[in-house]
Coordinates of C-alpha atoms in Angstrom, one line a residue:
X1 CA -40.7 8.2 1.5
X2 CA -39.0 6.4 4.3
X3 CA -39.8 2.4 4.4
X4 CA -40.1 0.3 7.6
X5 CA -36.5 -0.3 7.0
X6 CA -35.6 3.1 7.0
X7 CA -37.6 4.1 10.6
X8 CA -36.2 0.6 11.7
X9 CA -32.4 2.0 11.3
X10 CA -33.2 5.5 12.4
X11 CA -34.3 4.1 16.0
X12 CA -30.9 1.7 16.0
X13 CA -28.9 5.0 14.8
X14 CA -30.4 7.3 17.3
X15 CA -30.2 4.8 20.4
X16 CA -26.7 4.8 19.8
X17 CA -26.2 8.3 19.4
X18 CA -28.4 9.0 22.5
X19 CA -26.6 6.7 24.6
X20 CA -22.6 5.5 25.5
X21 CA -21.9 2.2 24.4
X22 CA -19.3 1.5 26.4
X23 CA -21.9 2.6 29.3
X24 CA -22.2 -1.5 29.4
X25 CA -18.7 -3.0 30.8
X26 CA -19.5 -6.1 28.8
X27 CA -20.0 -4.2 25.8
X28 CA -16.9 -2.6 26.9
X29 CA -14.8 -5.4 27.5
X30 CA -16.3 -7.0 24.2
X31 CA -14.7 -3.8 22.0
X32 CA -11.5 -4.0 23.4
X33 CA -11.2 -7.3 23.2
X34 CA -12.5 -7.2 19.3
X35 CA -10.2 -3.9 18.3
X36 CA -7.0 -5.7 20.2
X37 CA -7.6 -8.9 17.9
X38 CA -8.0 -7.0 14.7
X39 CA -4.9 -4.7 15.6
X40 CA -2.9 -8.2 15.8
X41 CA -4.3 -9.2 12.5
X42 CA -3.9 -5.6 10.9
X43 CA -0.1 -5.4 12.4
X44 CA 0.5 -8.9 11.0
X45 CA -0.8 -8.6 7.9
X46 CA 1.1 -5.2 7.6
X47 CA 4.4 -7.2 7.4
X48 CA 3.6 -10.0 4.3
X49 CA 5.1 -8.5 1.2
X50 CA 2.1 -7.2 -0.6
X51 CA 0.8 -5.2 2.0
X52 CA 4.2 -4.0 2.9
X53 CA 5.0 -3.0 -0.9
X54 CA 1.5 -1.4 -1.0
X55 CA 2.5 0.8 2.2
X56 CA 4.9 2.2 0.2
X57 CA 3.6 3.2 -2.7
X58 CA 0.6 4.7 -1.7
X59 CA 3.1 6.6 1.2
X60 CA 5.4 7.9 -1.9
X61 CA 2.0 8.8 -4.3
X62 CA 0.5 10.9 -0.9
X63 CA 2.8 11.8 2.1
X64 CA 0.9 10.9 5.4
X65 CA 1.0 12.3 8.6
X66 CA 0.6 9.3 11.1
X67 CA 1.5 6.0 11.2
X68 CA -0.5 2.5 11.3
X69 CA 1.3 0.4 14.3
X70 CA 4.0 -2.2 12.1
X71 CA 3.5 0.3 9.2
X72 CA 7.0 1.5 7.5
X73 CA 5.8 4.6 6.3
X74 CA 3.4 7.5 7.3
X75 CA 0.2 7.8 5.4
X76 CA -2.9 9.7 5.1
X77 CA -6.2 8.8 6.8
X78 CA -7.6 7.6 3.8
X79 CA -4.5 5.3 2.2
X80 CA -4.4 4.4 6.6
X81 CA -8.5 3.4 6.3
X82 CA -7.4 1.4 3.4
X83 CA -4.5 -0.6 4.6
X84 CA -6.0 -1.3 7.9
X85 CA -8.7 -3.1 5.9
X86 CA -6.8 -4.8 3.6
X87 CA -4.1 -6.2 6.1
X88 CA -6.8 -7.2 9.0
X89 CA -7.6 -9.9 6.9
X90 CA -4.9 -11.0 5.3
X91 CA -4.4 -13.9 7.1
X92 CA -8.0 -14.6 7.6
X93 CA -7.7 -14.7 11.0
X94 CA -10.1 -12.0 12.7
X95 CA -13.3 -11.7 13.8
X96 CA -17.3 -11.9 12.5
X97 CA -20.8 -12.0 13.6
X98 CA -22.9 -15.5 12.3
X99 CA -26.4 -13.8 12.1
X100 CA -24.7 -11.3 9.7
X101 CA -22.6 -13.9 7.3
X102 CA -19.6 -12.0 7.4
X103 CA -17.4 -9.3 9.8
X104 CA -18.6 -6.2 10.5
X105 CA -16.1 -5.3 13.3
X106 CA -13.3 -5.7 10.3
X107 CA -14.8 -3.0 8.5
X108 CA -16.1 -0.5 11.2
X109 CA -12.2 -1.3 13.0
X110 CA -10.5 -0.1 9.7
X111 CA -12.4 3.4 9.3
X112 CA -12.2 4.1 13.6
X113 CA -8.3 3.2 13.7
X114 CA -7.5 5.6 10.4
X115 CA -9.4 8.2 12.3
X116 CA -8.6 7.8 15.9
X117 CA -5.4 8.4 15.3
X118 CA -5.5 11.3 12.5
X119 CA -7.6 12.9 14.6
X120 CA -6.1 12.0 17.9
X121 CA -8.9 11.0 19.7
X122 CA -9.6 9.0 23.1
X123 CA -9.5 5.2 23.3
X124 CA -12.8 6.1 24.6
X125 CA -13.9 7.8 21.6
X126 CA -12.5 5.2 19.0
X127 CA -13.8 2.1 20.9
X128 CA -17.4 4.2 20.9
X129 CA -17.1 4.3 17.6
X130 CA -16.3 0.9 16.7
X131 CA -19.2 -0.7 18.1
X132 CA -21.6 1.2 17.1
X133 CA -20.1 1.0 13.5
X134 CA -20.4 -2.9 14.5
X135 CA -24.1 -2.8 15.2
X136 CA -25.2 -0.9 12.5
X137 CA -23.0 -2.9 10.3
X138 CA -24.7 -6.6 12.2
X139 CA -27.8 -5.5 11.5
X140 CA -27.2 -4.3 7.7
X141 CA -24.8 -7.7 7.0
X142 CA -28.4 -9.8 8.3
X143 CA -31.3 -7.5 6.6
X144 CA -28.8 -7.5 2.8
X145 CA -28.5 -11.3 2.1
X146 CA -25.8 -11.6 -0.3
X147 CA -26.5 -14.0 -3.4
X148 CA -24.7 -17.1 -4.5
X149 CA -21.4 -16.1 -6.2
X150 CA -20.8 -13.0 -4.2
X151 CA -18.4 -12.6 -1.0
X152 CA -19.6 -10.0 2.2
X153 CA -16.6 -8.0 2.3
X154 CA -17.1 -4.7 1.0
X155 CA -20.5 -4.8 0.6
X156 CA -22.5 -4.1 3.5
X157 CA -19.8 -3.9 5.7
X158 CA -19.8 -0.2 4.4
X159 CA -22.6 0.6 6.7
X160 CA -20.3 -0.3 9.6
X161 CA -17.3 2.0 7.9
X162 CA -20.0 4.8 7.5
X163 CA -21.4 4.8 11.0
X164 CA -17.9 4.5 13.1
X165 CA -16.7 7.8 11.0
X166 CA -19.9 9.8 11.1
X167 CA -19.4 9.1 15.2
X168 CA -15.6 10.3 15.3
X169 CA -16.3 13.0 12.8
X170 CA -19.2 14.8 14.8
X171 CA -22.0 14.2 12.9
X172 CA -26.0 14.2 13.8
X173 CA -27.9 11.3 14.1
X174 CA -29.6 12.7 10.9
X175 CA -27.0 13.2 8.8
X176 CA -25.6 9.7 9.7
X177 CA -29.1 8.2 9.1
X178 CA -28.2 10.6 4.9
X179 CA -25.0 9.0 5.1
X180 CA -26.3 5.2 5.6
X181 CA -28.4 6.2 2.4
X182 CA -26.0 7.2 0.6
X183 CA -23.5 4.4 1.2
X184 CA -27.0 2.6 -0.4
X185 CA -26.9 4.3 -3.0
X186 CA -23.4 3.1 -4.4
X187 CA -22.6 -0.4 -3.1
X188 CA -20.3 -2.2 -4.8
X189 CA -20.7 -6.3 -6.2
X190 CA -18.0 -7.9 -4.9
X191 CA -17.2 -11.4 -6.3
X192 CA -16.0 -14.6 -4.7
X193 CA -14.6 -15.6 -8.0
X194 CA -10.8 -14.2 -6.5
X195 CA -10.8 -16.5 -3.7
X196 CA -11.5 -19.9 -5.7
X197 CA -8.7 -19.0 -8.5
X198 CA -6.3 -17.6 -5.3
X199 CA -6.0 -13.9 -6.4
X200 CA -5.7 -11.7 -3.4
X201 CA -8.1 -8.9 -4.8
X202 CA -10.7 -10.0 -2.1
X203 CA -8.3 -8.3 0.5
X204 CA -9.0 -4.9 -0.8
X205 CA -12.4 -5.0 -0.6
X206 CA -12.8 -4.1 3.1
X207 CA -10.4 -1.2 2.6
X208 CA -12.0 0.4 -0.2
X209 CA -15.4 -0.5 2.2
X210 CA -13.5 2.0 4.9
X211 CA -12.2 4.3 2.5
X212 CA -15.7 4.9 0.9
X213 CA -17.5 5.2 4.5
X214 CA -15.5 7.9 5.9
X215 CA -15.4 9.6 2.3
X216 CA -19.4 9.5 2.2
X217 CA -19.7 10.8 6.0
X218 CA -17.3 13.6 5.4
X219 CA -19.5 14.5 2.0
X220 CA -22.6 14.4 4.0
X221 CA -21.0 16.8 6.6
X222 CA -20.0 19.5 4.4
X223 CA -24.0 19.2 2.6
X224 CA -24.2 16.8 -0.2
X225 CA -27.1 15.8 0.7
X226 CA -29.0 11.9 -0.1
X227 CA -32.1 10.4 -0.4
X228 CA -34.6 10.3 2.4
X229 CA -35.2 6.9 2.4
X230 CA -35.5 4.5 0.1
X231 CA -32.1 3.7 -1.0
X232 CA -31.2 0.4 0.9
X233 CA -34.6 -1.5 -0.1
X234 CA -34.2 -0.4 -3.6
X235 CA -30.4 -2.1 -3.3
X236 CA -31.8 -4.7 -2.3
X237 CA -34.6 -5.4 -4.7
X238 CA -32.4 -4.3 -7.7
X239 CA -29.0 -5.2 -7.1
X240 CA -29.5 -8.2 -4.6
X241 CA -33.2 -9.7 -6.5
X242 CA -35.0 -9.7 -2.9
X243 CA -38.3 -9.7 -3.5
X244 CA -40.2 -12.4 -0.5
X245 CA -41.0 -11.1 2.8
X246 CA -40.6 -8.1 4.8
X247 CA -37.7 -8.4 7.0
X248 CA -36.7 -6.8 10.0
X249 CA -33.7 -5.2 12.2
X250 CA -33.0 -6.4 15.5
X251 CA -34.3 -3.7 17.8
X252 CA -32.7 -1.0 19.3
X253 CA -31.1 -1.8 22.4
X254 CA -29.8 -5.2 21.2
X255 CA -26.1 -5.4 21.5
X256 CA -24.9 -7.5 18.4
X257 CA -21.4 -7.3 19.3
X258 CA -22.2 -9.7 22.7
X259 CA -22.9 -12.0 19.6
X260 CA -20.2 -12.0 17.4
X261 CA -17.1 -14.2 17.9
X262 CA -13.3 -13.7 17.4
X263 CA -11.1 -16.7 16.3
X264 CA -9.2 -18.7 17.5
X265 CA -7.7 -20.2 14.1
X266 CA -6.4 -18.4 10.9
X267 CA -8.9 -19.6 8.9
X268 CA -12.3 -19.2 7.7
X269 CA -14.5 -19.5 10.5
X270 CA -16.6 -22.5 8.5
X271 CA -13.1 -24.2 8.7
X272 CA -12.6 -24.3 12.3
X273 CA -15.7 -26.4 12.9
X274 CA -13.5 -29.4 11.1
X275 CA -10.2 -28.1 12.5
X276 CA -11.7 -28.4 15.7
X277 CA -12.8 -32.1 15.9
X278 CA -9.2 -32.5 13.8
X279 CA -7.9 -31.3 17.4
X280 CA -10.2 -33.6 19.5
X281 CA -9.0 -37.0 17.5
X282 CA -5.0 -35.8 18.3
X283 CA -6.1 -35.3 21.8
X284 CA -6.7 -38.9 21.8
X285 CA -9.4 -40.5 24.0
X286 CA -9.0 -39.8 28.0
X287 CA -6.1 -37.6 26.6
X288 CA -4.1 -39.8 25.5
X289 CA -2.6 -38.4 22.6
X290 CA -2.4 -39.7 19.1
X291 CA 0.9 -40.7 17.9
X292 CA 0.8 -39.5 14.4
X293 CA -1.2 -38.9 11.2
X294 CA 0.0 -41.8 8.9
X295 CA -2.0 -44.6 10.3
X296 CA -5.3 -42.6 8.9
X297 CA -6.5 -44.0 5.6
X298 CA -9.9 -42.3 5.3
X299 CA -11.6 -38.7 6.2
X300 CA -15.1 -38.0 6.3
X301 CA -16.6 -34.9 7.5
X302 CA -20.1 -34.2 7.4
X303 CA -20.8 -30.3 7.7
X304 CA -23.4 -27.3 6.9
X305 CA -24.0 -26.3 3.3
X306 CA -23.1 -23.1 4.0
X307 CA -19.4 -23.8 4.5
X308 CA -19.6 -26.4 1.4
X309 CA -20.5 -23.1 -0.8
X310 CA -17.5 -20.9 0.8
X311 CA -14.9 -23.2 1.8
X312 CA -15.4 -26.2 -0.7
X313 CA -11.8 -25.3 -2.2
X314 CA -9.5 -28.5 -2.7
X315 CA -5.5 -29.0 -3.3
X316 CA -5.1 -25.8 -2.5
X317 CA -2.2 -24.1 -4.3
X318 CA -2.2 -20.2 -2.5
X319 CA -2.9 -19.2 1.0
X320 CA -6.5 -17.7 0.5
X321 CA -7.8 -20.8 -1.4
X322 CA -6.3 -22.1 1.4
X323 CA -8.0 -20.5 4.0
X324 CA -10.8 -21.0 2.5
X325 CA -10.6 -25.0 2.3
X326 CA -12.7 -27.6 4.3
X327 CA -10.1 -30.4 3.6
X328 CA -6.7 -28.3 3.5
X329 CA -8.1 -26.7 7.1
X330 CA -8.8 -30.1 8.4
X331 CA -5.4 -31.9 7.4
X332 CA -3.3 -29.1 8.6
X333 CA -5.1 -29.3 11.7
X334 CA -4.5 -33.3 11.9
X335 CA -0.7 -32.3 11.2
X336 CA 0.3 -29.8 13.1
X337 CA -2.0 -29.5 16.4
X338 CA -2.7 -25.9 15.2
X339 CA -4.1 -23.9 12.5
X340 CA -2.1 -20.3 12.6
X341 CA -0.5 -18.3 9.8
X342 CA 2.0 -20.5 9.5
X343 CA -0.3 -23.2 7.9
X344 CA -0.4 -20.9 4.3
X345 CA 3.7 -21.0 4.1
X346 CA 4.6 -22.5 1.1
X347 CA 6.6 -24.8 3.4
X348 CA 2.9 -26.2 5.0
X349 CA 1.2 -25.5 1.6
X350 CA 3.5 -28.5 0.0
X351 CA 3.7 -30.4 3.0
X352 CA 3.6 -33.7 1.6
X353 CA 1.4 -35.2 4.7
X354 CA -0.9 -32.3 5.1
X355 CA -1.9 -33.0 0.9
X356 CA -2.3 -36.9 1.3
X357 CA -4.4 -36.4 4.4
X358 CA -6.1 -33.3 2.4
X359 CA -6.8 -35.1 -1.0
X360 CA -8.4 -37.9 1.4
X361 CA -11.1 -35.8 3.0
X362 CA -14.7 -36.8 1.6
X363 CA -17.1 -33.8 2.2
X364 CA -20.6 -34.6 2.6
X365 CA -23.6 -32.1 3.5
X366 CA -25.0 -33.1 6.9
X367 CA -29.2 -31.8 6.1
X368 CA -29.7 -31.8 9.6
X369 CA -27.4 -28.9 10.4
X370 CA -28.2 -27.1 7.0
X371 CA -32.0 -27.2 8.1
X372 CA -31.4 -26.1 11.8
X373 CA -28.9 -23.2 10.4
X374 CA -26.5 -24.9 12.9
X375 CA -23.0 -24.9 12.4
X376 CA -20.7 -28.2 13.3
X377 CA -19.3 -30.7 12.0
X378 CA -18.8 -34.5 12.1
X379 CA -15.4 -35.8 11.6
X380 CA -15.1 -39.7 11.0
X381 CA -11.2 -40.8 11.3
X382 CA -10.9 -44.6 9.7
X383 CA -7.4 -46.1 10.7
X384 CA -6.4 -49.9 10.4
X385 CA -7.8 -49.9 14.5
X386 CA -11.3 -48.8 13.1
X387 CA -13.4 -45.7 12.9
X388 CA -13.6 -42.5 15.3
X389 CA -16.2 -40.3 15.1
X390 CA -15.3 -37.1 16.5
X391 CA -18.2 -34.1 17.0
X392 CA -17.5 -30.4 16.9
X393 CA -21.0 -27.9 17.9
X394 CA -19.0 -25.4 19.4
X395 CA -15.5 -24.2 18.6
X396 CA -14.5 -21.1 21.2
X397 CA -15.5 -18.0 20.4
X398 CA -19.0 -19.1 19.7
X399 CA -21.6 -17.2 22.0
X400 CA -21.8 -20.0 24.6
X401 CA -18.3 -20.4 24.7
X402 CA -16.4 -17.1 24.2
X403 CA -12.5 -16.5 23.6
X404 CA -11.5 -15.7 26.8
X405 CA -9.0 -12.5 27.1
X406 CA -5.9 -14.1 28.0
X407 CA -6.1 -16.4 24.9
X408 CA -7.5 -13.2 22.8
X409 CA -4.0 -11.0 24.1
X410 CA -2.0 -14.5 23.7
X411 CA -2.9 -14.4 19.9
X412 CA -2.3 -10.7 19.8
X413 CA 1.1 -11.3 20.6
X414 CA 2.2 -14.5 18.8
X415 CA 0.7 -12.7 15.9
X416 CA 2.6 -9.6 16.6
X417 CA 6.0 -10.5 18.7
X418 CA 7.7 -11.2 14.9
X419 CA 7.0 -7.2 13.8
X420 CA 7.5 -5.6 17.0
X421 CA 9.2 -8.1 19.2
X422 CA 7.5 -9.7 22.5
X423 CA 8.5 -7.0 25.0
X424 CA 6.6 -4.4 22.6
X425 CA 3.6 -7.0 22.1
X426 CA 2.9 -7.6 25.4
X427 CA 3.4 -4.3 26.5
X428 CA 0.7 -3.6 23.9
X429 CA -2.0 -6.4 24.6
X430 CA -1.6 -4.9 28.3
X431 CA -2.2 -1.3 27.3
X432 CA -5.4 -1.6 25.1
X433 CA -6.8 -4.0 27.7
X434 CA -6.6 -2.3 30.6
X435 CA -5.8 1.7 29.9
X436 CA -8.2 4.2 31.0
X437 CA -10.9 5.2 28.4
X438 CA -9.5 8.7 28.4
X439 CA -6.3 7.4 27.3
X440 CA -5.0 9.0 24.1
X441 CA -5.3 6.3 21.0
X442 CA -2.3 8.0 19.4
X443 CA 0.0 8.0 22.9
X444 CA -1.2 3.7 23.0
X445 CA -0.5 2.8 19.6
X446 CA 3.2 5.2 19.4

């Protein structure tokens, strides 16, 4: 018996079967603008130590065929699904959608990359692929409302995986609509608990996400076959307690991805709301710039409860408790004019500035964003001259203000110009942004 949620999904599944996403140049422009960010993340990430080792072993253990761009070693599509997950987000520094708490594109990205290039297909097929991965994922990451204590990645995110492989790998509309139940049927619970003690487990999550969606599309395409309907409302009520309301998708024809946002910080993207009015007070009033940090003696920065329950970590002593800190995201900010991969060095980590302004912060929960769902933040600078109060509503890459494309290839290639050196980098940022559709995915990323 299918529920409203079921027919709901079916119409979103067949529009984008029936149709060419990239019909749509925004749409277009949005997914190469959102697989050339998470690329620069991926390749990034690729080169930290644990990702790096991890390359290795899982190349020795099975013998792959193709290499990820700023990978040392050739792996399979399914260790290559994996690592592109896990490495995106290492240094919490790609994309998300704010209706949907969390980052579809991550997770649709990592399963479309693997196969795009295993299979060799167009940058036309792979970009195709990621967005509609994206808005099934958007619409799943919305309608499954993860409870306190748990963290997005992994969880529904493996709609998104699911949907961008059952495109590449030639399946119906039908037996991507059994697929999306079966991905239901065998969600994982993944915890938050790493993040606040700084274990790095919450990095795997999105690449077993990946891994598991092109695993349950291939099953559904040689016959094992699913439940007809059911399967996600019964994840819900079980797994996730929902019992109020009947909730709905947004509609066919809806393009989630003109929603989403990509970042302009490494950080949580509750952090850059502080990080941003950080930026304003060095700007200094009619630009005149501050002259340094040590005249502050107090912090005070009223924000949404939602980034209180995610990013309440303080003294930070790893770079994911880190990146997931209000107050260590605010001082480094204050510091350093910036908030990049750099600001999780152990170097910036036991800066002994960035900790006194840090250990300063006083956090309050500002009821009148929490009501509206709005996200800003209010930042209140006390120095021996008196107060500033400093207001942050929009930091870019919000809908109203997007990242624009030169700053979106600029971080592509700071991010990458360490690993592949700035000639390659920029040769790369110009290639994804600009090569015909028919281009070859595996001829761009060589």
């Amino acid at each position: 018996m299918k529920t409203v949620l079921d027919r709901s999904l079916a119409e979103v599944v067949t529009w984008l079967f029936d149709g060419n996403p990239l019909a749509s140049p925004r749409v277009e422009q949005r997914a190469r603008l959102l697989f050339l960010d998470t690329l620069g993340c991926m390749i990034a990430g690729l080169a930290k130590p644990e990702p790096a080792a991890l390359v290795a072993s899982m190349a020795a253990l099975e013998p792959g065929s193709f290499r990820l761009p700023g990978a040392a070693h050739p792996l399979t599509a399914g260790s290559a699904a994996y690592m592109a997950g896990l490495a995106a987000c290492w240094d919490e520094a790609c994309e998300g959608l704010p209706r949907a708490h969390g980052r579809p594109g991550l997770h649709s990205f990592a399963a479309v990359l693997a196969l795009g290039l295993a299979r060799d297909h167009t940058l036309a097929e792979t970009l195709a692929a990621l967005v509609a991965g994206f808005e099934v994922g958007g619409r799943m990451g919305e309608y499954l409302r993860i409870r306190p204590g748990m963290h997005v990645d992994g969880i529904w995110g493996t709609f998104g995986s699911a949907m961008g492989a059952a495109r590449l790998l030639g399946l119906s509309a039908a037996q991507t609509m059994a697929a999306l139940q079966g991905v239901a049927c065998q969600l994982p619970f993944s915890l938050y608990l790493p993040i606040s003690h700084g274990g790095t487990v919450r990095n795997v999550y999105v690449g077993e996400a990946a891994r598991r969606g092109i695993s349950l599309a291939m099953a559904v395409g040689a016959g094992v076959t699913t439940p007809p309907g059911q399967a996600i409302d019964s994840f819900d009520q079980l797994a996730l307690s929902y019992a109020g309301e009947a909730k709905t998708l947004a509609p066919a024809g809806e393009w989630l991805i003109e929603q989403g946002y990509l970042k302009p910080f490494a950080a949580v993207r509750h952090v850059h709301y502080g990080a941003q009015a950080a930026l304003a007070w060095r700007a200094g009033k009619d630009g005149q710039q501050q002259l340094g940090t040590t005249k502050i003696t107090g912090l005070d920065l009223r924000i949404y409860g939602e980034a209180m329950t995610y990013c309440g970590n303080r003294a930070p002593a790893t770079p994911i408790q880190a990146q997931f800190s209000l107050s260590y995201g605010l001082a480094w900010a204050l510091c350093s004019g910036d908030l990049g991969p750099e600001a999780y060095h152990q170097a910036a980590l036991n800066d002994a500035e960035a900790r006194r302004l840090e250990a300063m912060v006083n956090i309050v929960e500002e009821p009148a964003y929490t009501k509206a769902n709005k996200r800003a933040a209010r930042l209140t600078v006390t120095t021996a001259a008196g107060t500033e109060i400093l207001l942050a509503d929009r930091v870019p890459g919000d809908i109203d203000l997007p990242l624009p494309a030169r700053d979106v290839a600029d971080k592509f290639v700071r991010y990458v110009t360490p690993i592949l050196g700035r000639t390659r980098a920029k040769a790369l940022a110009s290639s994804l942004s600009d090569a015909p559709l028919s281009s070859s995915l595996t001829d761009l990323l060589a």
